[in-house]
Amino acid sequence: MQFAKRLQPLQSNVFADMDRAKAIALAAGQQVIDLSLGSSDLPAEAHVIEAIAQSLHDRSTHGYLLFNGTFGFREAAANWYEQKFGIKVDPQTEVLPLIGSQEGTAHLPLALLNPGDFALLLDPGYPSHAGGVYLASGQIYPMPLRAENAFLPVFADIPAPVLAQSRMMVLSYPHNPTSAIAPLAFFQEAVAFCQQHNLALVHDFPYVDLVFAKTGDWAMNSSQSPIPNTQSLVPSILQADPEKSVSIEFFTLSKSYNMGGFRIGYAIGNAELINALRQVKAAVDFNQYRGILNGAIAALTGPQAGVKSAVATFQQRRDAFITALHRIGWNVPTPKATMYIWAKLPSPWSQNSIEFCTQLVKQTGVAASPGAGFGKFGEGYVRFALVHEPPLLETAVERIAQFLH
C-alpha cells in the first residue's frame, strides 16, 4: 500500500519515543513521575461541569451542531476578549469555535498554503504548528529562538527568497516550551512586518492567563508605557493589530480553565482568515457537543476565581521546583509564565537532550520532554511540566540529582 509523501515528515515523533521509554520504565518497576506532558492535573470548575451535566438531559443537544447553533459561544468569546483586551469583536464574522487551539493551528495552513509555499515558524516551537504545514505540503522556515534574544525571533534574518515564497508566520507568546513572554512592541513589529510582506500573522495564545509577574511588569511596550485597555498581563496580537488587518489568534480553554479533555477553543481575528478556516472545518467536522459549548460559556462568563487559583497553584509549583533545582546546583532561570521549566542541560548532556530524557526515565522514573523534540534550536534544553504537587516535584528533583551525580 502506498501513502502520501506528506506523511513522511510526520513519522519521526520524539514524544512517541518518550511514551515508549515511559512504558519500558513502568514495566521495569519504576514509579514514573511524568513531567513530560503539559496537561493540567487540576479539575474544571464546578459551575462549568454543572452546565455540561444539565445539557446531557436536554435531548435538543444530542444532534449535530452547525455553525449558526454556536452563536452563544461565539458571543461569549467576543465579550471575553473585549473585556480582557479592549478589542471589539464581531461574533458573527470574527470568531470560530475550535476543537482546541491545536485544531486551528493544524488546519489553517490548508487554507493558506499551496504546495511549496513557506510558513515561518518558531524554533523551538509547538510540534502541531509544523504538522499542519506538512499536511498542507508546505515548507517550513524555522525562526531561531535564542536566549540572547530573549527567545524572540529576529525578522531581519529571514532571507528575501524565503519571504517571497512565504504566506504565513506563526507566533506563540507566552511561549511553549521556552516560557518566554513577548512585549507589545514586538507584536507591533511583527504586524508591520507581515503587512509589508503580505503574510497572515497567526498567534497561538493558550497561556494568556498563566502569567506570574506582578501587574504591569510585562504589560509594557518598548517605551515602558502600560498596554491600554487591558486586564491581561500579556498582550494579545489584536492589540497590535486592532483593525485585524492580517492577524488571527487562537485561544483554548485547556489551560486557563483546566478543560483540556473537553477540547474546546476558538479562533478570533481577521474575518477573511476566519472564513477560510471555517471552510476547511466544514469539510472535516461538525462542531463539538453543544453541552461542551455550554460549559465553555459558563467558564468565560462565570466566576473567574478558578483561573486565579490555578495561576497561584502553578506559581507555587514553579517556585518549589526552581528552588529544588537550585539546591542541587542546576541554576535555571525562573520563568514568568506558562506551566513549564525550560532548563539548559548540563555537561555531558548539553547536545543530547533525547538521550538525557531516555536515560533519566529509565534510571529514575522521571519523565521530561527533550528540547530537540521542539526543533533544531531546542537541542541542549529539557522541558519539565509542572503537573504535580510540590512534594512530588521535589522528589523528582532528588532523583534528578542522583542521576546527574
CSV table of C-alpha atoms in Angstrom, one decimal:
chain,number,residue,atom,x,y,z
A,1,MET,CA,0.0,0.0,0.0
A,2,GLN,CA,1.4,3.4,-0.9
A,3,PHE,CA,0.9,6.5,1.2
A,4,ALA,CA,1.1,10.2,0.5
A,5,LYS,CA,4.5,11.8,0.7
A,6,ARG,CA,3.2,14.4,3.2
A,7,LEU,CA,3.1,11.7,5.9
A,8,GLN,CA,6.9,11.3,5.7
A,9,PRO,CA,7.8,14.3,7.9
A,10,LEU,CA,5.2,13.1,10.5
A,11,GLN,CA,6.8,9.7,11.0
A,12,SER,CA,9.5,10.9,13.4
A,13,ASN,CA,8.0,11.9,16.7
A,14,VAL,CA,10.2,12.3,19.7
A,15,PHE,CA,7.2,12.4,22.1
A,16,ALA,CA,6.0,9.0,20.9
A,17,ASP,CA,9.5,7.7,21.5
A,18,MET,CA,9.3,9.2,25.1
A,19,ASP,CA,6.0,7.4,25.6
A,20,ARG,CA,7.7,4.1,24.8
A,21,ALA,CA,10.5,5.0,27.2
A,22,LYS,CA,8.0,5.6,29.9
A,23,ALA,CA,6.2,2.3,29.2
A,24,ILE,CA,9.6,0.5,29.5
A,25,ALA,CA,10.3,2.2,32.8
A,26,LEU,CA,6.9,1.2,34.2
A,27,ALA,CA,7.4,-2.4,33.0
A,28,ALA,CA,10.7,-2.4,34.8
A,29,GLY,CA,9.0,-1.4,38.1
A,30,GLN,CA,9.9,2.3,38.2
A,31,GLN,CA,7.5,4.7,39.8
A,32,VAL,CA,7.2,7.2,37.0
A,33,ILE,CA,6.8,10.9,37.8
A,34,ASP,CA,5.6,12.2,34.5
A,35,LEU,CA,6.7,15.8,33.8
A,36,SER,CA,6.7,15.4,30.1
A,37,LEU,CA,3.1,16.3,29.1
A,38,GLY,CA,1.7,19.8,29.5
A,39,SER,CA,-1.8,18.6,30.6
A,40,SER,CA,-3.1,20.3,33.6
A,41,ASP,CA,-3.9,17.9,36.5
A,42,LEU,CA,-6.4,20.5,38.0
A,43,PRO,CA,-10.1,20.0,37.7
A,44,ALA,CA,-12.6,22.2,35.8
A,45,GLU,CA,-14.7,24.4,38.0
A,46,ALA,CA,-17.9,23.1,39.4
A,47,HIS,CA,-20.2,25.6,37.6
A,48,VAL,CA,-18.6,24.5,34.3
A,49,ILE,CA,-19.3,20.8,35.0
A,50,GLU,CA,-22.8,21.6,36.1
A,51,ALA,CA,-23.6,23.4,32.8
A,52,ILE,CA,-22.4,20.4,30.9
A,53,ALA,CA,-24.3,18.0,33.2
A,54,GLN,CA,-27.5,19.9,32.7
A,55,SER,CA,-27.1,19.8,29.0
A,56,LEU,CA,-26.9,16.0,29.0
A,57,HIS,CA,-30.6,15.8,29.9
A,58,ASP,CA,-31.7,18.2,27.1
A,59,ARG,CA,-32.4,16.0,24.1
A,60,SER,CA,-32.1,19.0,21.8
A,61,THR,CA,-28.3,19.0,22.5
A,62,HIS,CA,-27.9,15.4,21.2
A,63,GLY,CA,-27.8,16.2,17.4
A,64,TYR,CA,-25.3,17.7,15.1
A,65,LEU,CA,-24.3,21.3,15.9
A,66,LEU,CA,-24.0,23.6,12.9
A,67,PHE,CA,-22.3,27.0,12.8
A,68,ASN,CA,-25.4,29.1,13.5
A,69,GLY,CA,-26.0,27.0,16.6
A,70,THR,CA,-22.7,28.1,18.1
A,71,PHE,CA,-23.6,31.8,18.2
A,72,GLY,CA,-24.0,31.8,22.1
A,73,PHE,CA,-20.5,30.6,22.5
A,74,ARG,CA,-19.1,33.0,19.8
A,75,GLU,CA,-20.8,35.9,21.6
A,76,ALA,CA,-19.3,34.8,24.9
A,77,ALA,CA,-15.8,34.6,23.4
A,78,ALA,CA,-16.2,38.0,21.8
A,79,ASN,CA,-17.3,39.6,25.0
A,80,TRP,CA,-14.5,37.9,26.9
A,81,TYR,CA,-11.9,39.4,24.5
A,82,GLU,CA,-13.4,42.9,24.7
A,83,GLN,CA,-13.4,42.8,28.5
A,84,LYS,CA,-9.9,41.4,28.7
A,85,PHE,CA,-8.2,43.4,25.9
A,86,GLY,CA,-10.4,46.3,25.0
A,87,ILE,CA,-10.8,44.9,21.4
A,88,LYS,CA,-14.2,45.0,19.8
A,89,VAL,CA,-15.0,41.7,18.1
A,90,ASP,CA,-17.9,40.7,15.8
A,91,PRO,CA,-19.1,37.3,17.0
A,92,GLN,CA,-20.7,36.6,13.6
A,93,THR,CA,-17.7,37.1,11.4
A,94,GLU,CA,-14.6,37.2,13.6
A,95,VAL,CA,-14.9,34.2,15.9
A,96,LEU,CA,-14.8,30.4,15.1
A,97,PRO,CA,-15.2,27.6,17.6
A,98,LEU,CA,-12.3,25.1,17.5
A,99,ILE,CA,-11.7,21.6,18.9
A,100,GLY,CA,-8.9,23.1,21.0
A,101,SER,CA,-6.4,25.6,19.5
A,102,GLN,CA,-4.3,22.8,18.1
A,103,GLU,CA,-7.0,22.1,15.6
A,104,GLY,CA,-6.8,25.7,14.4
A,105,THR,CA,-3.0,25.8,14.0
A,106,ALA,CA,-3.1,22.4,12.2
A,107,HIS,CA,-5.9,23.3,9.8
A,108,LEU,CA,-5.2,26.9,8.9
A,109,PRO,CA,-2.2,26.0,6.7
A,110,LEU,CA,-4.6,24.1,4.5
A,111,ALA,CA,-6.4,27.4,3.9
A,112,LEU,CA,-3.3,29.5,3.2
A,113,LEU,CA,-0.6,27.4,1.7
A,114,ASN,CA,-0.2,25.9,-1.8
A,115,PRO,CA,2.4,23.1,-2.2
A,116,GLY,CA,5.9,24.6,-1.8
A,117,ASP,CA,4.8,27.8,0.0
A,118,PHE,CA,6.7,28.7,3.2
A,119,ALA,CA,5.4,29.1,6.7
A,120,LEU,CA,7.7,31.0,9.1
A,121,LEU,CA,7.6,29.1,12.4
A,122,LEU,CA,9.3,29.5,15.8
A,123,ASP,CA,12.2,27.0,16.6
A,124,PRO,CA,11.8,25.7,19.2
A,125,GLY,CA,8.1,25.6,18.9
A,126,TYR,CA,4.9,23.6,19.4
A,127,PRO,CA,5.0,20.5,17.2
A,128,SER,CA,1.5,20.8,15.7
A,129,HIS,CA,2.5,24.1,14.1
A,130,ALA,CA,4.9,22.2,11.9
A,131,GLY,CA,2.5,19.3,11.4
A,132,GLY,CA,-0.2,21.4,9.9
A,133,VAL,CA,2.3,22.9,7.4
A,134,TYR,CA,3.5,19.4,6.4
A,135,LEU,CA,-0.1,18.3,5.9
A,136,ALA,CA,-0.6,21.3,3.5
A,137,SER,CA,2.5,20.2,1.6
A,138,GLY,CA,4.2,23.5,2.6
A,139,GLN,CA,7.8,24.2,3.5
A,140,ILE,CA,9.0,25.4,6.9
A,141,TYR,CA,11.4,28.2,7.6
A,142,PRO,CA,12.5,27.9,11.2
A,143,MET,CA,13.0,31.2,13.0
A,144,PRO,CA,15.6,30.5,15.7
A,145,LEU,CA,14.8,31.4,19.3
A,146,ARG,CA,18.0,32.1,21.3
A,147,ALA,CA,18.4,33.1,24.9
A,148,GLU,CA,20.5,36.1,24.0
A,149,ASN,CA,17.4,37.5,22.1
A,150,ALA,CA,15.0,36.7,24.9
A,151,PHE,CA,13.7,33.8,22.8
A,152,LEU,CA,12.2,36.2,20.3
A,153,PRO,CA,12.8,35.7,16.5
A,154,VAL,CA,14.8,38.3,14.5
A,155,PHE,CA,12.7,39.1,11.5
A,156,ALA,CA,15.6,40.8,9.7
A,157,ASP,CA,17.4,37.4,9.5
A,158,ILE,CA,14.7,35.8,7.2
A,159,PRO,CA,16.2,35.5,3.7
A,160,ALA,CA,14.4,37.5,0.9
A,161,PRO,CA,13.9,34.4,-1.3
A,162,VAL,CA,12.1,32.7,1.6
A,163,LEU,CA,9.9,35.8,2.2
A,164,ALA,CA,9.0,35.9,-1.4
A,165,GLN,CA,7.5,32.4,-1.1
A,166,SER,CA,6.1,32.8,2.4
A,167,ARG,CA,2.3,33.0,3.2
A,168,MET,CA,2.1,32.9,7.0
A,169,MET,CA,4.0,33.5,10.2
A,170,VAL,CA,3.2,31.6,13.4
A,171,LEU,CA,4.0,33.1,16.8
A,172,SER,CA,3.1,32.0,20.3
A,173,TYR,CA,3.7,34.0,23.5
A,174,PRO,CA,3.8,33.2,26.4
A,175,HIS,CA,5.8,30.5,24.7
A,176,ASN,CA,5.9,26.8,24.9
A,177,PRO,CA,8.5,25.4,25.5
A,178,THR,CA,10.8,28.3,26.5
A,179,SER,CA,8.2,30.2,28.7
A,180,ALA,CA,9.3,33.5,27.2
A,181,ILE,CA,7.0,36.5,27.1
A,182,ALA,CA,6.8,39.0,24.2
A,183,PRO,CA,6.1,42.7,24.8
A,184,LEU,CA,3.5,44.7,22.8
A,185,ALA,CA,6.3,46.4,20.9
A,186,PHE,CA,7.5,43.0,19.5
A,187,PHE,CA,3.9,42.3,18.3
A,188,GLN,CA,3.7,45.7,16.7
A,189,GLU,CA,6.9,44.9,14.8
A,190,ALA,CA,5.5,41.5,13.7
A,191,VAL,CA,2.3,43.1,12.5
A,192,ALA,CA,4.2,45.7,10.4
A,193,PHE,CA,6.5,43.0,9.0
A,194,CYS,CA,3.6,40.8,8.0
A,195,GLN,CA,1.7,43.7,6.5
A,196,GLN,CA,4.8,44.7,4.5
A,197,HIS,CA,5.3,41.1,3.2
A,198,ASN,CA,1.7,40.1,2.7
A,199,LEU,CA,1.8,37.4,5.4
A,200,ALA,CA,-1.0,36.1,7.6
A,201,LEU,CA,0.0,36.5,11.2
A,202,VAL,CA,-1.1,33.6,13.4
A,203,HIS,CA,-0.8,33.8,17.2
A,204,ASP,CA,-1.3,30.7,19.3
A,205,PHE,CA,-2.3,32.1,22.7
A,206,PRO,CA,-3.1,29.2,25.2
A,207,TYR,CA,-1.1,30.7,28.1
A,208,VAL,CA,-2.7,34.1,28.3
A,209,ASP,CA,-3.6,33.7,31.9
A,210,LEU,CA,-0.7,31.6,33.2
A,211,VAL,CA,1.5,34.6,33.9
A,212,PHE,CA,3.2,35.1,37.3
A,213,ALA,CA,4.6,38.6,37.1
A,214,LYS,CA,3.1,41.4,39.1
A,215,THR,CA,0.6,43.7,37.3
A,216,GLY,CA,2.4,45.9,34.9
A,217,ASP,CA,5.7,44.0,34.9
A,218,TRP,CA,5.1,42.6,31.4
A,219,ALA,CA,2.2,44.6,30.1
A,220,MET,CA,4.7,47.1,28.7
A,221,ASN,CA,5.8,48.2,25.3
A,222,SER,CA,9.3,49.4,24.4
A,223,SER,CA,8.7,52.8,25.9
A,224,GLN,CA,7.6,51.2,29.2
A,225,SER,CA,4.0,52.6,29.0
A,226,PRO,CA,1.2,50.2,30.0
A,227,ILE,CA,-0.8,48.4,27.4
A,228,PRO,CA,-4.1,50.4,27.1
A,229,ASN,CA,-7.5,48.9,27.9
A,230,THR,CA,-6.3,45.5,29.2
A,231,GLN,CA,-7.0,43.3,32.1
A,232,SER,CA,-4.2,41.0,30.9
A,233,LEU,CA,-0.5,40.9,32.0
A,234,VAL,CA,0.5,39.9,28.4
A,235,PRO,CA,-0.7,41.4,25.1
A,236,SER,CA,-3.0,39.9,22.5
A,237,ILE,CA,-1.8,40.1,18.9
A,238,LEU,CA,-5.0,42.0,18.2
A,239,GLN,CA,-3.8,44.9,20.4
A,240,ALA,CA,-1.0,45.4,17.9
A,241,ASP,CA,-3.5,44.9,15.0
A,242,PRO,CA,-6.8,46.4,16.3
A,243,GLU,CA,-8.1,46.6,12.7
A,244,LYS,CA,-7.4,42.8,12.4
A,245,SER,CA,-5.7,43.6,9.1
A,246,VAL,CA,-3.5,40.4,8.9
A,247,SER,CA,-3.9,38.7,12.3
A,248,ILE,CA,-5.7,35.7,13.7
A,249,GLU,CA,-5.4,34.4,17.3
A,250,PHE,CA,-6.1,31.0,18.8
A,251,PHE,CA,-7.3,30.6,22.4
A,252,THR,CA,-8.0,27.4,24.2
A,253,LEU,CA,-9.9,26.7,27.5
A,254,SER,CA,-7.4,23.9,28.2
A,255,LYS,CA,-5.0,25.9,30.4
A,256,SER,CA,-6.9,28.8,31.9
A,257,TYR,CA,-10.0,26.7,32.7
A,258,ASN,CA,-8.5,23.2,33.0
A,259,MET,CA,-10.7,21.9,30.2
A,260,GLY,CA,-8.1,20.1,28.1
A,261,GLY,CA,-10.0,16.9,27.8
A,262,PHE,CA,-13.1,18.8,26.6
A,263,ARG,CA,-11.3,20.0,23.5
A,264,ILE,CA,-12.7,23.5,23.3
A,265,GLY,CA,-11.1,26.7,22.0
A,266,TYR,CA,-11.7,29.3,19.3
A,267,ALA,CA,-10.1,31.4,16.6
A,268,ILE,CA,-10.6,35.2,16.7
A,269,GLY,CA,-9.4,37.9,14.3
A,270,ASN,CA,-9.4,38.8,10.6
A,271,ALA,CA,-12.8,37.9,9.1
A,272,GLU,CA,-11.3,36.5,5.8
A,273,LEU,CA,-9.0,34.2,7.7
A,274,ILE,CA,-11.8,33.1,10.0
A,275,ASN,CA,-14.0,32.4,6.9
A,276,ALA,CA,-11.2,30.4,5.2
A,277,LEU,CA,-10.6,28.3,8.3
A,278,ARG,CA,-14.4,27.8,8.6
A,279,GLN,CA,-14.4,26.4,5.1
A,280,VAL,CA,-11.7,23.8,6.0
A,281,LYS,CA,-13.5,22.9,9.2
A,282,ALA,CA,-16.8,22.4,7.2
A,283,ALA,CA,-15.0,19.7,5.2
A,284,VAL,CA,-13.6,18.0,8.2
A,285,ASP,CA,-16.0,18.0,11.1
A,286,PHE,CA,-19.1,19.3,12.7
A,287,ASN,CA,-18.8,21.2,16.0
A,288,GLN,CA,-18.4,19.7,19.5
A,289,TYR,CA,-21.3,18.5,21.5
A,290,ARG,CA,-23.5,21.5,22.4
A,291,GLY,CA,-23.1,20.7,26.1
A,292,ILE,CA,-19.4,21.3,26.0
A,293,LEU,CA,-20.0,24.7,24.4
A,294,ASN,CA,-22.5,25.4,27.2
A,295,GLY,CA,-19.7,24.6,29.7
A,296,ALA,CA,-17.3,26.9,27.9
A,297,ILE,CA,-19.9,29.7,28.0
A,298,ALA,CA,-20.1,29.2,31.8
A,299,ALA,CA,-16.4,29.3,32.0
A,300,LEU,CA,-16.0,32.5,30.0
A,301,THR,CA,-18.9,34.3,31.6
A,302,GLY,CA,-18.9,32.9,35.1
A,303,PRO,CA,-16.7,33.5,38.2
A,304,GLN,CA,-13.0,33.7,37.4
A,305,ALA,CA,-11.7,32.8,40.8
A,306,GLY,CA,-10.7,29.3,39.5
A,307,VAL,CA,-8.4,30.9,37.0
A,308,LYS,CA,-6.6,32.9,39.7
A,309,SER,CA,-6.4,29.8,41.8
A,310,ALA,CA,-4.8,27.8,39.0
A,311,VAL,CA,-2.3,30.5,38.4
A,312,ALA,CA,-1.4,30.6,42.1
A,313,THR,CA,-1.1,26.8,42.1
A,314,PHE,CA,1.3,26.8,39.2
A,315,GLN,CA,3.3,29.6,40.7
A,316,GLN,CA,3.7,27.7,43.9
A,317,ARG,CA,4.9,24.6,41.9
A,318,ARG,CA,7.3,26.7,39.9
A,319,ASP,CA,8.8,28.2,43.0
A,320,ALA,CA,9.2,24.7,44.6
A,321,PHE,CA,10.7,23.2,41.5
A,322,ILE,CA,13.1,26.0,40.8
A,323,THR,CA,14.2,26.2,44.5
A,324,ALA,CA,14.9,22.4,44.4
A,325,LEU,CA,16.9,22.7,41.2
A,326,HIS,CA,19.0,25.5,42.6
A,327,ARG,CA,19.6,23.4,45.7
A,328,ILE,CA,21.2,20.7,43.6
A,329,GLY,CA,23.3,23.2,41.7
A,330,TRP,CA,21.2,23.4,38.5
A,331,ASN,CA,20.8,27.1,38.1
A,332,VAL,CA,17.7,27.5,35.9
A,333,PRO,CA,16.1,30.9,35.3
A,334,THR,CA,12.7,31.4,37.0
A,335,PRO,CA,10.0,31.6,34.3
A,336,LYS,CA,7.5,34.4,34.4
A,337,ALA,CA,4.7,32.4,32.6
A,338,THR,CA,3.4,29.1,31.4
A,339,MET,CA,3.4,25.7,33.3
A,340,TYR,CA,6.9,24.8,32.2
A,341,ILE,CA,10.5,24.9,33.2
A,342,TRP,CA,12.9,25.3,30.2
A,343,ALA,CA,16.3,24.1,31.5
A,344,LYS,CA,19.7,24.3,29.8
A,345,LEU,CA,21.2,20.8,30.1
A,346,PRO,CA,24.5,20.4,32.0
A,347,SER,CA,27.5,18.6,30.6
A,348,PRO,CA,27.8,15.9,29.3
A,349,TRP,CA,24.2,16.1,28.1
A,350,SER,CA,24.4,19.6,26.6
A,351,GLN,CA,23.9,18.4,23.0
A,352,ASN,CA,21.9,15.2,23.6
A,353,SER,CA,18.5,16.0,25.1
A,354,ILE,CA,16.9,12.9,23.7
A,355,GLU,CA,19.4,10.6,25.4
A,356,PHE,CA,19.2,12.6,28.6
A,357,CYS,CA,15.5,12.1,28.8
A,358,THR,CA,15.6,8.5,27.8
A,359,GLN,CA,18.2,7.6,30.4
A,360,LEU,CA,16.6,9.8,33.0
A,361,VAL,CA,13.2,8.0,32.8
A,362,LYS,CA,14.9,4.6,32.5
A,363,GLN,CA,17.1,5.1,35.6
A,364,THR,CA,14.9,7.3,37.8
A,365,GLY,CA,11.3,7.2,36.5
A,366,VAL,CA,11.3,11.0,36.0
A,367,ALA,CA,9.9,11.7,32.5
A,368,ALA,CA,10.6,15.0,30.8
A,369,SER,CA,10.5,16.4,27.2
A,370,PRO,CA,13.7,16.7,25.2
A,371,GLY,CA,14.3,20.1,23.7
A,372,ALA,CA,15.2,18.5,20.4
A,373,GLY,CA,11.5,17.4,20.1
A,374,PHE,CA,10.5,21.1,19.7
A,375,GLY,CA,13.0,21.8,16.9
A,376,LYS,CA,16.7,22.1,16.0
A,377,PHE,CA,17.2,25.1,18.2
A,378,GLY,CA,15.7,23.3,21.2
A,379,GLU,CA,18.6,21.0,21.4
A,380,GLY,CA,20.6,21.5,24.6
A,381,TYR,CA,17.5,22.0,26.7
A,382,VAL,CA,14.9,20.0,28.5
A,383,ARG,CA,11.3,20.9,29.4
A,384,PHE,CA,9.7,20.0,32.7
A,385,ALA,CA,5.9,20.3,33.0
A,386,LEU,CA,4.6,21.4,36.5
A,387,VAL,CA,1.7,19.0,36.6
A,388,HIS,CA,2.2,17.6,40.1
A,389,GLU,CA,2.1,19.0,43.6
A,390,PRO,CA,5.3,20.4,45.2
A,391,PRO,CA,6.2,17.3,47.3
A,392,LEU,CA,6.3,15.1,44.2
A,393,LEU,CA,8.1,17.8,42.2
A,394,GLU,CA,10.8,17.9,44.9
A,395,THR,CA,11.0,14.1,44.9
A,396,ALA,CA,11.6,14.3,41.1
A,397,VAL,CA,14.4,16.8,41.6
A,398,GLU,CA,16.0,14.5,44.2
A,399,ARG,CA,16.0,11.7,41.7
A,400,ILE,CA,17.4,14.0,39.0
A,401,ALA,CA,20.3,14.9,41.5
A,402,GLN,CA,21.1,11.2,41.9
A,403,PHE,CA,21.1,10.8,38.1
A,404,LEU,CA,23.4,13.8,37.5
A,405,HIS,CA,25.9,12.8,40.2
